[in-house]
Short mmCIF file of C-alpha atoms and ligand atoms in Angstrom, two decimals:
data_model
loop_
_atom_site.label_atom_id
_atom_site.label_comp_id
_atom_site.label_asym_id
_atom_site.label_seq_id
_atom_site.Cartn_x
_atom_site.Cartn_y
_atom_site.Cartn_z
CA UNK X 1 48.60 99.11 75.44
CA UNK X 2 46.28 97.17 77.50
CA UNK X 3 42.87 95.49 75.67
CA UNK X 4 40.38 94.36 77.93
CA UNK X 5 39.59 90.76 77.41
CA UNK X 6 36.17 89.25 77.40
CA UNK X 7 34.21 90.11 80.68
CA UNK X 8 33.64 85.80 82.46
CA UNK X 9 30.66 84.95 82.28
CA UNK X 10 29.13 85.34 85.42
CA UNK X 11 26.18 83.41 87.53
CA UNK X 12 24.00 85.17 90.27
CA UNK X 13 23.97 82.68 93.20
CA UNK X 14 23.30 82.61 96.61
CA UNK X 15 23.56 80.00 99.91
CA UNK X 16 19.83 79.51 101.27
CA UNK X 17 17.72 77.23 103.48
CA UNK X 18 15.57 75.44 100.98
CA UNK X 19 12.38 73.64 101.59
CA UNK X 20 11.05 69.74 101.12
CA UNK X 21 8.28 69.64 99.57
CA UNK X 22 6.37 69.03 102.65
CA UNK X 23 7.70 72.39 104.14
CA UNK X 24 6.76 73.79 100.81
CA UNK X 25 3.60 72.77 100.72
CA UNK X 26 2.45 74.16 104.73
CA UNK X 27 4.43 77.43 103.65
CA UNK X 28 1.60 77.58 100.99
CA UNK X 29 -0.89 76.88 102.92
CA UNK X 30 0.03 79.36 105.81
CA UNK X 31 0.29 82.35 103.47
CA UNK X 32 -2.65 82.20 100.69
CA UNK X 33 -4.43 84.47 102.83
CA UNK X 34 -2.44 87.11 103.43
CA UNK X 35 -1.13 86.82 99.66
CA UNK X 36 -4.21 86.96 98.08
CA UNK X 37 -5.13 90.47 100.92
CA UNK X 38 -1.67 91.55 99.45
CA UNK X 39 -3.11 91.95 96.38
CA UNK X 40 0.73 91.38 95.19
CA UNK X 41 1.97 88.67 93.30
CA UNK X 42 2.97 85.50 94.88
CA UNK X 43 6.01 84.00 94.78
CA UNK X 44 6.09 80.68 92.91
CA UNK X 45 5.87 77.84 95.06
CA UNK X 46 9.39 76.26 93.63
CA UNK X 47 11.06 79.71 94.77
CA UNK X 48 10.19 79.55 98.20
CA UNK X 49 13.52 79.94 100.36
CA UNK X 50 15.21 81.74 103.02
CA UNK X 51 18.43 83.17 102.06
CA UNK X 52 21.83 82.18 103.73
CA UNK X 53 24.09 84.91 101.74
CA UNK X 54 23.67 86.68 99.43
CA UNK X 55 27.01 86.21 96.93
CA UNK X 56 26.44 88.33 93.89
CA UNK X 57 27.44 87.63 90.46
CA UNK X 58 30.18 85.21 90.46
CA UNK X 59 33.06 83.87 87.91
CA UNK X 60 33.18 80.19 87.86
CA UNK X 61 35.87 80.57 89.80
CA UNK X 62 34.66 82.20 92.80
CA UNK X 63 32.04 79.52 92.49
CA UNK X 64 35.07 77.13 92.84
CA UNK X 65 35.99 78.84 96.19
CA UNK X 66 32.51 78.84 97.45
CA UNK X 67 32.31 74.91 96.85
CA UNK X 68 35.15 74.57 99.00
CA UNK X 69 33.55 76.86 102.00
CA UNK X 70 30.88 73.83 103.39
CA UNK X 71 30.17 71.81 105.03
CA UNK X 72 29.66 73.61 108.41
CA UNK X 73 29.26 72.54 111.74
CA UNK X 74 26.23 73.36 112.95
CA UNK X 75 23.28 71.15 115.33
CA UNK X 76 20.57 70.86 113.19
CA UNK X 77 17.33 72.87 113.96
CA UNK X 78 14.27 74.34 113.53
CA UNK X 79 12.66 77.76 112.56
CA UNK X 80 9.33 78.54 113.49
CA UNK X 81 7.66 81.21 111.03
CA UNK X 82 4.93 82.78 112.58
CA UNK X 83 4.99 86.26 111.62
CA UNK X 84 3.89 88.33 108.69
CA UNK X 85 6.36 91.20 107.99
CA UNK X 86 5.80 93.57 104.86
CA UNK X 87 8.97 96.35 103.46
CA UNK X 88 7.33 99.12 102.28
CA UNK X 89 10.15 100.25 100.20
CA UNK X 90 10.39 97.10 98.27
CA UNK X 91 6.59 96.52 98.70
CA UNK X 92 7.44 92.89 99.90
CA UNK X 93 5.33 90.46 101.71
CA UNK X 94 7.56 87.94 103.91
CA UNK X 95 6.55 85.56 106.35
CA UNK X 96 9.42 85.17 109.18
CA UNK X 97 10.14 84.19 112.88
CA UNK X 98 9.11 86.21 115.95
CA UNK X 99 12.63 84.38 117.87
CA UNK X 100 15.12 83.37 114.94
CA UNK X 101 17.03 80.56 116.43
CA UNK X 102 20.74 81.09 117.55
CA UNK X 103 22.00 78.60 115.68
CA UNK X 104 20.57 80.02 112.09
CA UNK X 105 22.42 83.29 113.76
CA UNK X 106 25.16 81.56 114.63
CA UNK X 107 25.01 79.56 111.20
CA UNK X 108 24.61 82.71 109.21
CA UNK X 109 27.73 84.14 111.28
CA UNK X 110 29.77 81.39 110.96
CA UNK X 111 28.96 81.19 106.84
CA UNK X 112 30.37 84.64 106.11
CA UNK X 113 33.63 83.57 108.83
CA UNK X 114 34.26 81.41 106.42
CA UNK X 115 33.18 83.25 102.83
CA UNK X 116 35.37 85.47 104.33
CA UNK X 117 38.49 84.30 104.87
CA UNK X 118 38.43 83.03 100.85
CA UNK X 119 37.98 86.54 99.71
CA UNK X 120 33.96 87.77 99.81
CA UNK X 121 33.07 90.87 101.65
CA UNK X 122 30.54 90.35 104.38
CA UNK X 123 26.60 91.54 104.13
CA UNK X 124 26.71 94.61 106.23
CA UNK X 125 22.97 94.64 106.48
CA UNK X 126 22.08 92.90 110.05
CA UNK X 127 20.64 89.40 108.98
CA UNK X 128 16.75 89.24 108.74
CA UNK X 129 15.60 85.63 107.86
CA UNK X 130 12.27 85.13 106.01
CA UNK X 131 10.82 83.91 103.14
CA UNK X 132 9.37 86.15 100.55
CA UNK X 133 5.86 85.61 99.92
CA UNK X 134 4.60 88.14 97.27
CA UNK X 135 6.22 91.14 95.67
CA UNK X 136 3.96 94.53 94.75
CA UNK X 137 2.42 93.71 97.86
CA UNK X 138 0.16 96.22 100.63
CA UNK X 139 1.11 95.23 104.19
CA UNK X 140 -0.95 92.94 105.44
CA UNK X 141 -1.98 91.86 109.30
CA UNK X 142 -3.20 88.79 110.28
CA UNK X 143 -2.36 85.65 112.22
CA UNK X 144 -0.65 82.80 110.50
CA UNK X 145 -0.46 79.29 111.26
CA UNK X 146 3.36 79.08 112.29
CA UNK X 147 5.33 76.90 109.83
CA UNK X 148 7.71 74.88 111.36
CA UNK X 149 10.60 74.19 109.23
CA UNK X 150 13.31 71.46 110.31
CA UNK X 151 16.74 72.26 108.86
CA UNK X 152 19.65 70.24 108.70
CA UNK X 153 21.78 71.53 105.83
CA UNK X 154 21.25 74.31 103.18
CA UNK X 155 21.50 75.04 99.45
CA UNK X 156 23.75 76.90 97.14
CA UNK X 157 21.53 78.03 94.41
CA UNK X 158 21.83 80.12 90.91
CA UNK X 159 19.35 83.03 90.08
CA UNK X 160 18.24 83.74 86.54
CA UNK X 161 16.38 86.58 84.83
CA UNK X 162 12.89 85.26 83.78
CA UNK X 163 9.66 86.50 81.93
CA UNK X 164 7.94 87.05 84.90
CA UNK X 165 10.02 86.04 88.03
CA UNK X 166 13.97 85.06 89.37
CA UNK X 167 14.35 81.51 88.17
CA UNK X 168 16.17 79.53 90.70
CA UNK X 169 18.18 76.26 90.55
CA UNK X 170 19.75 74.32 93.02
CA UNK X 171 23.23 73.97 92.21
CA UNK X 172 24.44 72.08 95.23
CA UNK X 173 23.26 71.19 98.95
CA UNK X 174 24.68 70.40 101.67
CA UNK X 175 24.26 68.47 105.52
CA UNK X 176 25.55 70.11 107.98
CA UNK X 177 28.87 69.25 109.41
CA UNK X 178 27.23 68.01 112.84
CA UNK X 179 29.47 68.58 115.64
CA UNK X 180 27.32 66.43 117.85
P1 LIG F 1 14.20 89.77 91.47
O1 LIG F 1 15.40 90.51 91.98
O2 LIG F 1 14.30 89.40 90.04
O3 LIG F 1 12.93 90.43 91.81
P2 LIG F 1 14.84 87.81 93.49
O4 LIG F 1 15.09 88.92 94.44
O5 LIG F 1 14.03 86.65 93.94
O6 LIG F 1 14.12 88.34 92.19
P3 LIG F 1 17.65 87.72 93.26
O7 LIG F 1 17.70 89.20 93.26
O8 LIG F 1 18.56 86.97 92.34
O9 LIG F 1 16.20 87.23 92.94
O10 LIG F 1 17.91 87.27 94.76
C1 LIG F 1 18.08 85.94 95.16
C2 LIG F 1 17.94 85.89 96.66
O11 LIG F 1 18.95 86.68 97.28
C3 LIG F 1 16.61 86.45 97.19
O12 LIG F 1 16.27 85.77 98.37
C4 LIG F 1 16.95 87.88 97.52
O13 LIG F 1 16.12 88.39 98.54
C5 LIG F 1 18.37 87.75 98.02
N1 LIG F 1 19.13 88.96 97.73
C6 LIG F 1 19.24 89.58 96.55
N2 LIG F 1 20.06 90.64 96.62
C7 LIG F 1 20.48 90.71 97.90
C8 LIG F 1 21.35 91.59 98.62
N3 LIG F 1 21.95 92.61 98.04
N4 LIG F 1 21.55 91.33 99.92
C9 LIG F 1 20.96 90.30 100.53
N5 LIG F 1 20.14 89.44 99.92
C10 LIG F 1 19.89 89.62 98.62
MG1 LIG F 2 16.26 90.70 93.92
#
């Protein structure tokens, strides 16, 4: 007879472009507007991110493999958000970029190359970078004032249930491997 053991604990993480605090702080400014015409409620400022990947609930380790996945090469580069985007479905406000730039394409691409060959199973969703703004939101239209966001590595980052939002933390970041 078999018994099933206890379940591993498991953590919720994910790989993401995370902001300085000067990025965080023009991402802010650029979207109080259309937040507060949302009528939703904003994300907090210290959860302001684009996701990478998306990995799920994880045992510690399959966070071991995922360590060993970066660094990867990639120029660094910049995204310019400068468009306001809104999912109906999941009522969600997001601010993104009108022209993502190939190499956060090529970056994305090149992550789940990688996450792949240790064993994850690839997004099938085509990749849509943005950063949420406010959730329970109405669509909004306006102009923003484009934020542009230098990147040169990215973040692998834990997601916990909280009262009122996802809390995140930063478990690890990462320069890119620059092949320059
Ligand atoms: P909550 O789900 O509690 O409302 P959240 O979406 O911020 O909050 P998570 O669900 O842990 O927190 O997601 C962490 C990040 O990963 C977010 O950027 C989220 O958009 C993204 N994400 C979550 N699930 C998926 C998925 N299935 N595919 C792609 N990205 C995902
Ligand atoms: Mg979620």
């Amino acid at each position: 007879m078999t018994e099933a053991g206890p379940k591993p604990a498991r953590r919720r993480v994910f790989l993401a472009i995370w902001p300085s605090e000067a990025i965080r702080r023009e991402l802010l400014r650029a979207a109080r507007t259309a937040v507060r015409r949302s009528g939703g409620r904003a994300t907090p400022p210290g959860n302001l991110h684009v996701t990478l990947a998306f990995l799920g609930p994880l045992t510690d380790a399959d966070l071991t493999t995922v360590m060993q996945v970066p660094p990867l090469p990639s120029p660094e580069f910049t995204i310019r958000l400068d468009k306001l985007g809104h999912w109906s479905r999941s009522r969600i406000l997001w601010l993104g970029a009108s022209r993502a730039p190939a190499e956060l394409v090529q970056l994305e691409r090149s992550l789940w190359d990688a996450l792949v060959a240790v064993g994850f199973r690839r997004e099938r969703r085509p990749y849509s970078p943005h950063v949420t703004l406010a959730r329970k939101a109405k669509s909004v239209e306006m102009d923003v004032n484009p934020v542009v966001w230098p990147v040169s590595g990215f973040a692998l980052v834990e997601s916990r249930p909280g009262a009122r939002h996802s809390m995140y933390e930063v478990l690890r970041n990462w320069d890119f491997d620059d092949p320059a």
